[in-house]
Amino acid sequence: VELSHYVWTSLMLVWITCVPYTSMTPISSQSKSLQTGSTALLRGLVEGQRILSRAKRGWVWNQMFVLEEFSGPDPILVGRLHTDLDVGSTPIKYVLAGEGAGTIFAINEITGDIHAMKRLDREEKAEYTLTAQVTNRDTDQPLEPPSEFIIKVQDINDNPPQFVEGPYRASVPETSQVGTSVTRVTATDADDPVYGNSAKLVYSILEGQPYFSIDPNTAIIKIALHGMDREMREEYLVVIQAKDMGGHMGGLSGTTTVTVTLTDVNDNPPKFSKSLYEFVIPEDLAIGQPGGKVKANDRDIGENAKSTYNIIDGDERDVFEITTDAQTQEGILRLKKPLNFETKKSYTLKVEAANIRFDPNSGAPFKDTATVKIAVEDSDEPPVFSKPTFVLQVDENAPINTVVGTVTARDPDVTGSLVRYFIDRHTDLERQFNVNVDDGKITLAKPLDRETDMWHNITVTATEIRNHSQISRATVAIRVLDINDNAPEFATEYEAFLCENGKPGQTVSAVDKDDPIQGHYFEYRLIPEMLNNPNFTIKNNGDNSISVLAKHDTFRRQKQEMYFLPIIVTDNGNPPMSSTNTLTIRVCGCSREGIVQSCNVEAYVLPIGLSMGALIAILACIILLLVIVVLFVTLRRHKNKPLIIKDDEDVRENIIRYDDEGGGEEDTEAFDIATLQNPDGINGYLPRKDIKPDLQFMPRQSSGPNGVDVDEFINVRLHEADNDPTAPPYDSIQIYGYEGRGSIAGSLSSLETASSDSDQNYDYLREWGPRFRRLGELYSVGESDKET
């Protein structure tokens, strides 16, 4: 590198010497053409050229400086600037500006030397554009216009190749041909690709031979070994190296890994693990249940390993089927028909397993076969009825314990256990039938009635004696046969209507609950007492019905409103049954068209020929009169009410309350006994004014004083009232304010007078305070008071 650099610099010096220069004060167009026309890189000042051209320009310097990227700690000289004005007497100063000036690049103000102060990395920045100027050191005035130059960073091989997208994963089908492309890797180098060989890469395999190879220029990985089998090895790890400098010594390198996976192809057939499978299946295995599993292993994976199973021989009665489990890839043997140990004890099947997908070019058979032997194991089976359903019949008049029929069942096992029979009482809640536990005979337990239940459906169970858990069921349908045990009767409660002046007929039919085989035939006749009745007769219509005819048209409701006609109905059963039914016939009033209008006797009180409108008018007048009478009575009652009390609320306003407390027995001014003294009674008798007496009663003369005894006065008046012949025959209530002498019933209060014989002590009244002091003095008496 250093040798080529020196050769390049010498060539540039020769070229600069041969180029004519003109005066530069400041940078002329010729200097700019020199800058643009130069294609070489300069390093350092050319002192000889500066001496030759000093008389023509102000100062000479390189338009481009070349500096290799470096990482050293010390500053490195880039170049030197010098001007013609620097003659030693003029105080000048070199000034540097532009990209990196003052930070990356520094200039000596006196000598014009430019140094790189920091590490230069071409991969970060390849060139810097700077501006140089000469100024007066004392006044900082520019002595020449600024000139622009470029510092270019020259590349060195300081970046190794890198696989940015690594590590890689790739896949290739197994058994691929040699040279089959697997994948391509790519490495990058940050060095300058146009300068030297720093970025020229060469690829090679460090690990992965002899299975794979790589093109050194294109980095394409290929198959290098024939017949690579996934079943032997599925995954390979390949290490790839990229080296710069064209692979020569001294170059940098980088590595990556490529994981190559061989994808499966269907190159292996299915294979049973053994050629003979043996299974033991119980004969009571349910339909659709698995009886065994077989499996053919396939070394392939995925869809290439999927197989389907078939029975290709030995299943002559189509008893078994085989299906494929999608998860485990097993062949599951299932039952299609029930097994019977007593009929066939073993089966031999030939099963084939074949791949769903295969390569027809391979030529190998992608299937395999195996033999399956199945031994049927005897199981304890429940009893089997001779028929799943039994249909029996019995007459409805059959006596109790009549044998209706027999059900039979047997144990299908070789040992042949005895069987017992039972009736499921959930199907015979009324316990109408019984069954013999040993022979299965069904007998009648209660009388039957066909008209109530024509069919009885019961369930009979059969159980093994040695194993009660083995139970089977059968349905028994019992039909009740009809006998003639019901007399015919009218289909409905017939009621005939007869017009007073007409002869209408009434059709009557009968029904019979029995159901004879030849059908019903009813015979109608009147009871013997009614054969010669003068009013009605019957006529047979020939269709199990009759017509009732009236013998005359002189029926009148006022004479008889209702007629009863007893009719005997007899069927054709064996023996025949008969019943007497009564037909009710009403005599009604009809219109001229024969339409029944009224069948009540009350209709006769109305005049003949009175229309419905007239009846409504009469009823309306009666209702109006009743309303007037009610209003009149209401007004009279309202008028007779007293004017003082206007409404119910006024009654409460007339209540007078007194809050003064009475003075007890000492209060002699609260009641005037004179009010009980009748002055009229003293002076004589006053006749009663509520009734006029028939006899004149002489009044009794009384000569008592004004202070007459009230008790005696009342007794006298009571005696006179009892002996007064003019007194009315009802009691006249008289109210008196006299308290009386006491009652034989005694006092109802716990507070008694001092004259009472009560032993109750009222001393506690003294402790109730001043308000009860007087009451305590009245009722709290001492021992001396009791003695007196």
Short mmCIF file of N, CA, C and O in Angstrom, two decimals, residues 207-317:
data_model
loop_
_atom_site.label_atom_id
_atom_site.label_comp_id
_atom_site.label_asym_id
_atom_site.label_seq_id
_atom_site.Cartn_x
_atom_site.Cartn_y
_atom_site.Cartn_z
N GLU A 207 -17.78 -26.17 7.47
CA GLU A 207 -18.38 -27.41 7.95
C GLU A 207 -19.56 -27.74 7.04
O GLU A 207 -20.29 -26.84 6.63
N GLY A 208 -19.77 -29.02 6.79
CA GLY A 208 -20.89 -29.45 5.96
C GLY A 208 -20.48 -30.34 4.81
O GLY A 208 -21.35 -30.80 4.06
N GLN A 209 -19.21 -30.59 4.65
CA GLN A 209 -18.79 -31.54 3.63
C GLN A 209 -18.97 -32.96 4.19
O GLN A 209 -18.91 -33.15 5.39
N PRO A 210 -19.20 -33.92 3.36
CA PRO A 210 -19.26 -33.86 1.89
C PRO A 210 -20.68 -33.71 1.36
O PRO A 210 -20.94 -34.03 0.22
N TYR A 211 -21.60 -33.24 2.26
CA TYR A 211 -23.00 -33.22 1.87
C TYR A 211 -23.35 -32.02 0.98
O TYR A 211 -24.19 -32.13 0.08
N PHE A 212 -22.64 -30.90 1.21
CA PHE A 212 -22.98 -29.68 0.51
C PHE A 212 -21.72 -29.01 -0.03
O PHE A 212 -20.62 -29.22 0.49
N SER A 213 -21.92 -28.17 -1.03
CA SER A 213 -20.84 -27.36 -1.61
C SER A 213 -21.37 -25.95 -1.83
O SER A 213 -22.60 -25.73 -1.81
N ILE A 214 -20.42 -24.98 -2.08
CA ILE A 214 -20.82 -23.60 -2.27
C ILE A 214 -19.99 -22.99 -3.40
O ILE A 214 -18.78 -23.28 -3.54
N ASP A 215 -20.61 -22.22 -4.22
CA ASP A 215 -19.91 -21.50 -5.27
C ASP A 215 -19.14 -20.35 -4.63
O ASP A 215 -19.73 -19.52 -3.91
N PRO A 216 -17.78 -20.21 -4.85
CA PRO A 216 -17.01 -19.19 -4.14
C PRO A 216 -17.39 -17.77 -4.52
O PRO A 216 -17.14 -16.86 -3.71
N ASN A 217 -17.98 -17.54 -5.66
CA ASN A 217 -18.31 -16.18 -6.09
C ASN A 217 -19.79 -15.85 -5.86
O ASN A 217 -20.11 -14.77 -5.38
N THR A 218 -20.67 -16.79 -6.22
CA THR A 218 -22.11 -16.51 -6.10
C THR A 218 -22.67 -16.89 -4.75
O THR A 218 -23.79 -16.51 -4.41
N ALA A 219 -21.96 -17.67 -3.97
CA ALA A 219 -22.39 -18.10 -2.62
C ALA A 219 -23.65 -18.95 -2.67
O ALA A 219 -24.46 -18.94 -1.74
N ILE A 220 -23.86 -19.73 -3.73
CA ILE A 220 -25.00 -20.64 -3.84
C ILE A 220 -24.60 -21.99 -3.25
O ILE A 220 -23.61 -22.59 -3.70
N ILE A 221 -25.40 -22.48 -2.27
CA ILE A 221 -25.13 -23.76 -1.63
C ILE A 221 -25.87 -24.83 -2.42
O ILE A 221 -27.06 -24.69 -2.74
N LYS A 222 -25.20 -25.96 -2.70
CA LYS A 222 -25.78 -27.03 -3.51
C LYS A 222 -25.57 -28.37 -2.83
O LYS A 222 -24.72 -28.52 -1.93
N ILE A 223 -26.39 -29.38 -3.30
CA ILE A 223 -26.25 -30.75 -2.84
C ILE A 223 -24.97 -31.32 -3.44
O ILE A 223 -24.73 -31.23 -4.65
N ALA A 224 -24.18 -31.95 -2.59
CA ALA A 224 -22.91 -32.52 -3.05
C ALA A 224 -22.86 -34.04 -2.91
O ALA A 224 -21.90 -34.66 -3.37
N LEU A 225 -23.90 -34.65 -2.28
CA LEU A 225 -23.88 -36.10 -2.04
C LEU A 225 -25.18 -36.69 -2.55
O LEU A 225 -26.27 -36.15 -2.29
N HIS A 226 -25.10 -37.80 -3.23
CA HIS A 226 -26.27 -38.45 -3.82
C HIS A 226 -27.00 -39.32 -2.77
O HIS A 226 -26.37 -39.95 -1.92
N GLY A 227 -28.35 -39.34 -2.87
CA GLY A 227 -29.15 -40.24 -2.03
C GLY A 227 -29.21 -39.85 -0.58
O GLY A 227 -29.20 -40.74 0.30
N MET A 228 -29.32 -38.61 -0.28
CA MET A 228 -29.46 -38.18 1.12
C MET A 228 -30.88 -38.56 1.62
O MET A 228 -31.88 -38.18 1.01
N ASP A 229 -30.95 -39.31 2.72
CA ASP A 229 -32.20 -39.89 3.22
C ASP A 229 -32.63 -39.18 4.50
O ASP A 229 -31.86 -39.12 5.48
N ARG A 230 -33.86 -38.65 4.49
CA ARG A 230 -34.37 -37.96 5.68
C ARG A 230 -34.53 -38.92 6.85
O ARG A 230 -34.36 -38.52 8.01
N GLU A 231 -34.92 -40.15 6.56
CA GLU A 231 -35.13 -41.12 7.62
C GLU A 231 -33.80 -41.46 8.33
O GLU A 231 -33.83 -41.90 9.49
N MET A 232 -32.66 -41.26 7.65
CA MET A 232 -31.35 -41.47 8.28
C MET A 232 -30.89 -40.24 9.03
O MET A 232 -30.40 -40.32 10.16
N ARG A 233 -31.01 -39.09 8.42
CA ARG A 233 -30.64 -37.83 9.06
C ARG A 233 -31.48 -36.73 8.44
O ARG A 233 -31.54 -36.58 7.22
N GLU A 234 -32.12 -35.96 9.30
CA GLU A 234 -33.09 -34.97 8.80
C GLU A 234 -32.48 -33.58 8.72
O GLU A 234 -32.87 -32.80 7.84
N GLU A 235 -31.53 -33.23 9.58
CA GLU A 235 -31.07 -31.85 9.66
C GLU A 235 -29.53 -31.80 9.62
O GLU A 235 -28.85 -32.65 10.22
N TYR A 236 -29.02 -30.78 8.89
CA TYR A 236 -27.56 -30.59 8.75
C TYR A 236 -27.24 -29.13 9.09
O TYR A 236 -28.00 -28.23 8.72
N LEU A 237 -26.06 -28.94 9.74
CA LEU A 237 -25.59 -27.61 10.06
C LEU A 237 -24.35 -27.31 9.20
O LEU A 237 -23.32 -27.99 9.30
N VAL A 238 -24.47 -26.28 8.35
CA VAL A 238 -23.41 -25.91 7.42
C VAL A 238 -22.84 -24.56 7.85
O VAL A 238 -23.61 -23.61 8.09
N VAL A 239 -21.48 -24.48 7.95
CA VAL A 239 -20.81 -23.24 8.33
C VAL A 239 -20.18 -22.65 7.07
O VAL A 239 -19.34 -23.30 6.42
N ILE A 240 -20.52 -21.41 6.72
CA ILE A 240 -20.05 -20.73 5.52
C ILE A 240 -19.12 -19.59 5.96
O ILE A 240 -19.43 -18.84 6.90
N GLN A 241 -17.98 -19.46 5.22
CA GLN A 241 -17.04 -18.36 5.50
C GLN A 241 -16.95 -17.45 4.27
O GLN A 241 -16.90 -17.91 3.13
N ALA A 242 -16.90 -16.11 4.52
CA ALA A 242 -16.67 -15.10 3.49
C ALA A 242 -15.37 -14.37 3.86
O ALA A 242 -15.24 -13.85 4.97
N LYS A 243 -14.40 -14.30 2.90
CA LYS A 243 -13.09 -13.68 3.15
C LYS A 243 -12.84 -12.61 2.10
O LYS A 243 -13.07 -12.83 0.91
N ASP A 244 -12.37 -11.39 2.55
CA ASP A 244 -12.11 -10.31 1.60
C ASP A 244 -10.67 -10.43 1.06
O ASP A 244 -9.97 -11.42 1.30
N MET A 245 -10.20 -9.40 0.36
CA MET A 245 -8.89 -9.39 -0.32
C MET A 245 -8.79 -10.54 -1.32
O MET A 245 -7.69 -11.05 -1.60
N GLY A 246 -9.97 -10.91 -1.85
CA GLY A 246 -9.99 -11.97 -2.85
C GLY A 246 -9.57 -13.31 -2.31
O GLY A 246 -9.19 -14.22 -3.08
N GLY A 247 -9.62 -13.47 -0.99
CA GLY A 247 -9.25 -14.73 -0.38
C GLY A 247 -7.78 -14.87 -0.11
O GLY A 247 -7.34 -15.93 0.38
N HIS A 248 -6.97 -13.83 -0.39
CA HIS A 248 -5.54 -13.92 -0.15
C HIS A 248 -5.23 -13.79 1.33
O HIS A 248 -6.07 -13.36 2.13
N MET A 249 -4.00 -14.07 1.63
CA MET A 249 -3.56 -13.97 3.02
C MET A 249 -3.58 -12.51 3.47
O MET A 249 -3.29 -11.61 2.69
N GLY A 250 -3.88 -12.31 4.71
CA GLY A 250 -3.96 -10.97 5.26
C GLY A 250 -5.37 -10.38 5.18
O GLY A 250 -5.62 -9.31 5.75
N GLY A 251 -6.27 -11.06 4.47
CA GLY A 251 -7.63 -10.56 4.39
C GLY A 251 -8.45 -10.89 5.64
O GLY A 251 -8.09 -11.76 6.43
N LEU A 252 -9.54 -10.16 5.80
CA LEU A 252 -10.45 -10.39 6.94
C LEU A 252 -11.59 -11.32 6.50
O LEU A 252 -11.94 -11.40 5.32
N SER A 253 -12.21 -12.01 7.47
CA SER A 253 -13.25 -13.00 7.14
C SER A 253 -14.39 -12.92 8.16
O SER A 253 -14.22 -12.42 9.27
N GLY A 254 -15.53 -13.45 7.73
CA GLY A 254 -16.71 -13.57 8.60
C GLY A 254 -17.42 -14.88 8.28
O GLY A 254 -17.33 -15.41 7.17
N THR A 255 -18.16 -15.43 9.26
CA THR A 255 -18.83 -16.72 9.10
C THR A 255 -20.30 -16.62 9.46
O THR A 255 -20.72 -15.71 10.18
N THR A 256 -21.05 -17.59 8.97
CA THR A 256 -22.46 -17.74 9.31
C THR A 256 -22.81 -19.21 9.23
O THR A 256 -22.03 -20.02 8.69
N THR A 257 -23.99 -19.56 9.78
CA THR A 257 -24.45 -20.95 9.76
C THR A 257 -25.72 -21.06 8.92
O THR A 257 -26.55 -20.14 8.90
N VAL A 258 -25.84 -22.18 8.26
CA VAL A 258 -27.03 -22.49 7.47
C VAL A 258 -27.55 -23.84 7.95
O VAL A 258 -26.82 -24.85 7.87
N THR A 259 -28.79 -23.86 8.49
CA THR A 259 -29.41 -25.11 8.93
C THR A 259 -30.24 -25.65 7.77
O THR A 259 -31.25 -25.04 7.38
N VAL A 260 -29.84 -26.76 7.24
CA VAL A 260 -30.51 -27.36 6.08
C VAL A 260 -31.33 -28.54 6.56
O VAL A 260 -30.79 -29.46 7.22
N THR A 261 -32.64 -28.53 6.26
CA THR A 261 -33.55 -29.60 6.64
C THR A 261 -33.99 -30.34 5.40
O THR A 261 -34.40 -29.73 4.41
N LEU A 262 -33.91 -31.67 5.47
CA LEU A 262 -34.38 -32.50 4.37
C LEU A 262 -35.88 -32.73 4.53
O LEU A 262 -36.32 -33.25 5.57
N THR A 263 -36.65 -32.29 3.56
CA THR A 263 -38.09 -32.50 3.60
C THR A 263 -38.42 -33.90 3.12
O THR A 263 -37.68 -34.51 2.33
N ASP A 264 -39.58 -34.41 3.64
CA ASP A 264 -39.92 -35.81 3.40
C ASP A 264 -40.56 -35.99 2.03
O ASP A 264 -41.34 -35.16 1.57
N VAL A 265 -40.22 -37.09 1.41
CA VAL A 265 -40.91 -37.58 0.22
C VAL A 265 -41.38 -38.99 0.54
O VAL A 265 -40.80 -39.68 1.39
N ASN A 266 -42.45 -39.39 -0.12
CA ASN A 266 -43.03 -40.71 0.18
C ASN A 266 -42.18 -41.78 -0.49
O ASN A 266 -42.49 -42.27 -1.58
N ASP A 267 -41.13 -42.18 0.19
CA ASP A 267 -40.24 -43.21 -0.33
C ASP A 267 -40.21 -44.44 0.55
O ASP A 267 -39.35 -45.32 0.37
N ASN A 268 -41.18 -44.53 1.54
CA ASN A 268 -41.25 -45.69 2.42
C ASN A 268 -42.69 -46.18 2.49
O ASN A 268 -43.61 -45.40 2.76
N PRO A 269 -42.95 -47.45 2.28
CA PRO A 269 -44.31 -47.99 2.38
C PRO A 269 -44.67 -48.24 3.84
O PRO A 269 -43.80 -48.33 4.71
N PRO A 270 -45.99 -48.36 4.15
CA PRO A 270 -46.38 -48.75 5.51
C PRO A 270 -45.99 -50.20 5.78
O PRO A 270 -45.95 -51.04 4.87
N LYS A 271 -45.73 -50.49 7.04
CA LYS A 271 -45.27 -51.82 7.42
C LYS A 271 -45.87 -52.20 8.76
O LYS A 271 -45.73 -51.48 9.76
N PHE A 272 -46.62 -53.33 8.79
CA PHE A 272 -47.17 -53.81 10.06
C PHE A 272 -46.04 -54.28 10.96
O PHE A 272 -45.04 -54.87 10.50
N SER A 273 -46.20 -54.01 12.24
CA SER A 273 -45.18 -54.42 13.20
C SER A 273 -45.11 -55.93 13.35
O SER A 273 -44.07 -56.48 13.74
N LYS A 274 -46.21 -56.63 13.08
CA LYS A 274 -46.20 -58.10 13.09
C LYS A 274 -47.20 -58.58 12.05
O LYS A 274 -48.14 -57.86 11.68
N SER A 275 -46.99 -59.77 11.62
CA SER A 275 -47.83 -60.32 10.54
C SER A 275 -49.11 -60.95 11.03
O SER A 275 -50.03 -61.18 10.24
N LEU A 276 -49.24 -61.23 12.33
CA LEU A 276 -50.42 -61.88 12.88
C LEU A 276 -50.86 -61.16 14.14
O LEU A 276 -50.06 -60.97 15.07
N TYR A 277 -52.13 -60.77 14.17
CA TYR A 277 -52.74 -60.15 15.36
C TYR A 277 -53.83 -61.08 15.86
O TYR A 277 -54.61 -61.64 15.06
N GLU A 278 -53.91 -61.21 17.17
CA GLU A 278 -54.93 -62.06 17.78
C GLU A 278 -55.68 -61.25 18.82
O GLU A 278 -55.07 -60.60 19.68
N PHE A 279 -57.02 -61.33 18.74
CA PHE A 279 -57.87 -60.60 19.68
C PHE A 279 -58.92 -61.55 20.22
O PHE A 279 -59.34 -62.50 19.54
N VAL A 280 -59.35 -61.29 21.47
CA VAL A 280 -60.46 -62.00 22.10
C VAL A 280 -61.56 -60.97 22.36
O VAL A 280 -61.36 -60.01 23.10
N ILE A 281 -62.71 -61.20 21.76
CA ILE A 281 -63.82 -60.24 21.84
C ILE A 281 -65.00 -60.93 22.49
O ILE A 281 -65.42 -62.01 22.06
N PRO A 282 -65.58 -60.31 23.57
CA PRO A 282 -66.77 -60.92 24.18
C PRO A 282 -67.96 -60.82 23.24
O PRO A 282 -68.10 -59.87 22.48
N GLU A 283 -68.81 -61.82 23.33
CA GLU A 283 -69.94 -61.86 22.39
C GLU A 283 -70.98 -60.78 22.67
O GLU A 283 -71.77 -60.45 21.79
N ASP A 284 -70.97 -60.19 23.85
CA ASP A 284 -71.94 -59.14 24.16
C ASP A 284 -71.39 -57.74 23.86
O ASP A 284 -71.94 -56.74 24.34
N LEU A 285 -70.31 -57.67 23.08
CA LEU A 285 -69.79 -56.36 22.70
C LEU A 285 -70.83 -55.62 21.87
O LEU A 285 -71.43 -56.17 20.94
N ALA A 286 -71.04 -54.33 22.21
CA ALA A 286 -72.08 -53.55 21.54
C ALA A 286 -71.68 -53.22 20.11
O ALA A 286 -70.49 -53.14 19.77
N ILE A 287 -72.67 -52.98 19.27
CA ILE A 287 -72.43 -52.61 17.89
C ILE A 287 -71.70 -51.28 17.85
O ILE A 287 -72.05 -50.32 18.55
N GLY A 288 -70.65 -51.18 17.01
CA GLY A 288 -69.88 -49.96 16.86
C GLY A 288 -68.76 -49.81 17.84
O GLY A 288 -67.94 -48.89 17.70
N GLN A 289 -68.66 -50.70 18.83
CA GLN A 289 -67.58 -50.61 19.81
C GLN A 289 -66.31 -51.24 19.26
O GLN A 289 -66.37 -52.22 18.49
N PRO A 290 -65.11 -50.68 19.62
CA PRO A 290 -63.86 -51.25 19.11
C PRO A 290 -63.56 -52.61 19.72
O PRO A 290 -63.75 -52.83 20.92
N GLY A 291 -63.09 -53.53 18.87
CA GLY A 291 -62.73 -54.87 19.35
C GLY A 291 -61.24 -55.11 19.33
O GLY A 291 -60.75 -56.08 19.92
N GLY A 292 -60.46 -54.24 18.65
CA GLY A 292 -59.01 -54.38 18.60
C GLY A 292 -58.42 -53.31 17.70
O GLY A 292 -59.13 -52.63 16.95
N LYS A 293 -57.08 -53.15 17.78
CA LYS A 293 -56.38 -52.13 17.00
C LYS A 293 -55.14 -52.75 16.35
O LYS A 293 -54.42 -53.54 16.99
N VAL A 294 -54.92 -52.37 15.11
CA VAL A 294 -53.71 -52.74 14.39
C VAL A 294 -53.07 -51.47 13.88
O VAL A 294 -53.74 -50.45 13.71
N LYS A 295 -51.74 -51.54 13.61
CA LYS A 295 -51.06 -50.35 13.11
C LYS A 295 -49.92 -50.75 12.19
O LYS A 295 -49.11 -51.62 12.51
N ALA A 296 -49.89 -50.06 11.05
CA ALA A 296 -48.79 -50.20 10.11
C ALA A 296 -47.93 -48.95 10.21
O ALA A 296 -48.40 -47.84 9.95
N ASN A 297 -46.67 -49.12 10.59
CA ASN A 297 -45.77 -47.99 10.78
C ASN A 297 -45.19 -47.55 9.43
O ASN A 297 -44.86 -48.37 8.57
N ASP A 298 -45.08 -46.24 9.27
CA ASP A 298 -44.51 -45.66 8.06
C ASP A 298 -43.41 -44.70 8.49
O ASP A 298 -43.63 -43.81 9.32
N ARG A 299 -42.21 -44.87 7.91
CA ARG A 299 -41.09 -44.03 8.30
C ARG A 299 -41.24 -42.61 7.78
O ARG A 299 -40.54 -41.70 8.24
N ASP A 300 -42.13 -42.42 6.83
CA ASP A 300 -42.38 -41.07 6.35
C ASP A 300 -43.18 -40.30 7.39
O ASP A 300 -43.63 -40.85 8.41
N ILE A 301 -43.34 -39.02 7.12
CA ILE A 301 -44.08 -38.16 8.04
C ILE A 301 -45.14 -37.40 7.26
O ILE A 301 -45.12 -37.34 6.02
N GLY A 302 -46.08 -36.77 8.03
CA GLY A 302 -47.10 -35.93 7.41
C GLY A 302 -48.04 -36.73 6.53
O GLY A 302 -48.44 -37.86 6.86
N GLU A 303 -48.43 -36.14 5.42
CA GLU A 303 -49.35 -36.79 4.51
C GLU A 303 -48.76 -38.06 3.91
O GLU A 303 -49.49 -38.97 3.54
N ASN A 304 -47.44 -38.11 3.81
CA ASN A 304 -46.80 -39.30 3.24
C ASN A 304 -46.91 -40.51 4.15
O ASN A 304 -46.73 -41.64 3.69
N ALA A 305 -47.17 -40.30 5.43
CA ALA A 305 -47.27 -41.41 6.37
C ALA A 305 -48.70 -41.87 6.60
O ALA A 305 -48.91 -42.86 7.30
N LYS A 306 -49.70 -41.16 6.04
CA LYS A 306 -51.09 -41.52 6.28
C LYS A 306 -51.46 -42.74 5.45
O LYS A 306 -51.13 -42.82 4.26
N SER A 307 -52.15 -43.65 6.11
CA SER A 307 -52.57 -44.90 5.45
C SER A 307 -54.04 -45.14 5.71
O SER A 307 -54.63 -44.60 6.64
N THR A 308 -54.62 -45.97 4.88
CA THR A 308 -55.99 -46.40 5.04
C THR A 308 -56.03 -47.91 5.16
O THR A 308 -55.22 -48.62 4.53
N TYR A 309 -56.96 -48.42 6.02
CA TYR A 309 -57.03 -49.85 6.31
C TYR A 309 -58.31 -50.42 5.71
O TYR A 309 -59.37 -49.79 5.71
N ASN A 310 -58.19 -51.67 5.22
CA ASN A 310 -59.34 -52.36 4.63
C ASN A 310 -59.24 -53.85 4.96
O ASN A 310 -58.14 -54.41 5.11
N ILE A 311 -60.42 -54.46 5.08
CA ILE A 311 -60.48 -55.93 5.22
C ILE A 311 -60.62 -56.49 3.82
O ILE A 311 -61.63 -56.26 3.13
N ILE A 312 -59.63 -57.20 3.38
CA ILE A 312 -59.63 -57.68 2.00
C ILE A 312 -59.99 -59.17 1.89
O ILE A 312 -60.23 -59.67 0.79
N ASP A 313 -60.08 -59.87 3.03
CA ASP A 313 -60.41 -61.29 2.96
C ASP A 313 -60.85 -61.77 4.34
O ASP A 313 -60.41 -61.23 5.36
N GLY A 314 -61.74 -62.76 4.34
CA GLY A 314 -62.12 -63.45 5.56
C GLY A 314 -63.38 -62.95 6.24
O GLY A 314 -63.89 -63.62 7.13
N ASP A 315 -63.90 -61.80 5.86
CA ASP A 315 -65.11 -61.27 6.52
C ASP A 315 -66.32 -61.61 5.66
O ASP A 315 -66.97 -60.74 5.10
N GLU A 316 -66.64 -62.90 5.59
CA GLU A 316 -67.66 -63.33 4.64
C GLU A 316 -69.06 -62.88 5.04
O GLU A 316 -69.92 -62.71 4.19
N ARG A 317 -69.31 -62.66 6.30
CA ARG A 317 -70.65 -62.27 6.73
C ARG A 317 -70.74 -60.79 7.09
O ARG A 317 -71.72 -60.36 7.66
#
